[in-house]
Amino acid sequence: AQSVAQPEDQVKVAEGNPLTVKCTYSVSGNPYLFWYVQYPNRGLQFLLKYITGDNLVKGSYGFEAEFNKSQTSFHLKKPSALVSDSALYFCAVRDWRGRRALTFGSGTRLQVQP
Amino acid sequence: EPEVTQTPSHQVTQMGQEVILRCVPISNHLYFYWYRQILGQKVEFLVSFYNNEISEKSEIFDDQFSVERPDGSNFTLKIRSTKLEDSAMYFCASSEGTSDTYEQYFGPGTRLTVT
């Protein structure tokens, strides 16, 4: 069975500082990995994905994520945080075998302080 | 930018009643999904739908649940006899094409409260 762990319920950073939101996964075979963000009263918004190729993927709003196969991690990063980045972030995984169901982590609340 | 829409935003129903949650996926998308999130818990997959039939479902999606695409734009989730434990946020999603690399786009959710 596939699973995702987001070890931090909350991450606090100062505006302008780099941010990292951690995600580790477990899946049979090659993973497809996704990051979503949720703002209050909004749905889950797609940020970026890793399917294959370069381990560093770039997404919306200046976010990027690094796939590390040996550590089974897919951490979300941004070089300089904005107050408007404050939201709930979800990591999700599915395996490559054609099943489309996403398995989500429990979410990490990012708070960027002015 | 095209969006997935869901109605209603909040539904309150009594235990044992039937509810229908509605979604309008992005117009050129081919795969449709329902997920739910019980308060304080993870987002969980319920079902996926393609070519007018269920392509995948989870253990949660038992006989009290059904999905339908009644016309060219709507996608619905019906819960026949609601239970207290069905109270959750229900998210609809859609993805384009038949490639399994496409990301899923989510609607804003319907909060279902069963009393």
GROMACS .gro file of C-alpha atoms in nm, chain A residues 27-84:
model
   58
   27VAL     CA    1   0.506   0.320  -0.292
   28SER     CA    2   0.565   0.005  -0.494
   29GLY     CA    3   0.759   0.084  -0.804
   30ASN     CA    4   0.819   0.430  -0.940
   31PRO     CA    5   0.626   0.712  -0.777
   32TYR     CA    6   0.434   0.998  -0.927
   33LEU     CA    7   0.453   1.280  -0.672
   34PHE     CA    8   0.247   1.595  -0.637
   35TRP     CA    9   0.223   1.904  -0.419
   36TYR     CA   10  -0.104   2.086  -0.364
   37VAL     CA   11  -0.183   2.401  -0.167
   38GLN     CA   12  -0.510   2.486   0.002
   39TYR     CA   13  -0.612   2.839   0.093
   40PRO     CA   14  -0.911   2.901   0.322
   41ASN     CA   15  -1.243   2.816   0.157
   42ARG     CA   16  -1.068   2.707  -0.160
   43GLY     CA   17  -1.004   2.369  -0.315
   44LEU     CA   18  -0.669   2.201  -0.346
   45GLN     CA   19  -0.459   2.389  -0.600
   46PHE     CA   20  -0.195   2.202  -0.797
   47LEU     CA   21   0.158   2.334  -0.748
   48LEU     CA   22   0.392   2.089  -0.915
   49LYS     CA   23   0.460   1.725  -0.993
   50TYR     CA   24   0.738   1.478  -1.043
   51ILE     CA   25   0.684   1.207  -1.300
   52THR     CA   26   1.028   1.130  -1.437
   53GLY     CA   27   1.345   1.310  -1.542
   54ASP     CA   28   1.517   1.588  -1.350
   55ASN     CA   29   1.502   1.547  -0.976
   56LEU     CA   30   1.438   1.919  -0.927
   57VAL     CA   31   1.099   2.024  -1.053
   58LYS     CA   32   0.970   2.378  -1.070
   59GLY     CA   33   0.611   2.478  -1.024
   60SER     CA   34   0.375   2.765  -0.968
   61TYR     CA   35   0.442   3.076  -0.756
   62GLY     CA   36   0.818   3.015  -0.739
   63PHE     CA   37   0.792   2.680  -0.564
   64GLU     CA   38   1.015   2.386  -0.647
   65ALA     CA   39   1.059   2.036  -0.512
   66GLU     CA   40   1.342   1.791  -0.507
   67PHE     CA   41   1.286   1.422  -0.565
   68ASN     CA   42   1.529   1.201  -0.378
   69LYS     CA   43   1.480   0.836  -0.459
   70SER     CA   44   1.727   0.700  -0.204
   71GLN     CA   45   1.561   0.893   0.078
   72THR     CA   46   1.210   0.849  -0.068
   73SER     CA   47   1.153   1.219  -0.020
   74PHE     CA   48   0.993   1.499  -0.217
   75HIS     CA   49   1.046   1.817  -0.017
   76LEU     CA   50   0.883   2.141  -0.125
   77LYS     CA   51   1.103   2.448  -0.128
   78LYS     CA   52   1.099   2.817  -0.205
   79PRO     CA   53   1.404   3.043  -0.191
   80SER     CA   54   1.223   3.345  -0.048
   81ALA     CA   55   0.891   3.310   0.136
   82LEU     CA   56   0.605   3.556   0.105
   83VAL     CA   57   0.334   3.624   0.362
   84SER     CA   58   0.084   3.522   0.091
   0.00000   0.00000   0.00000
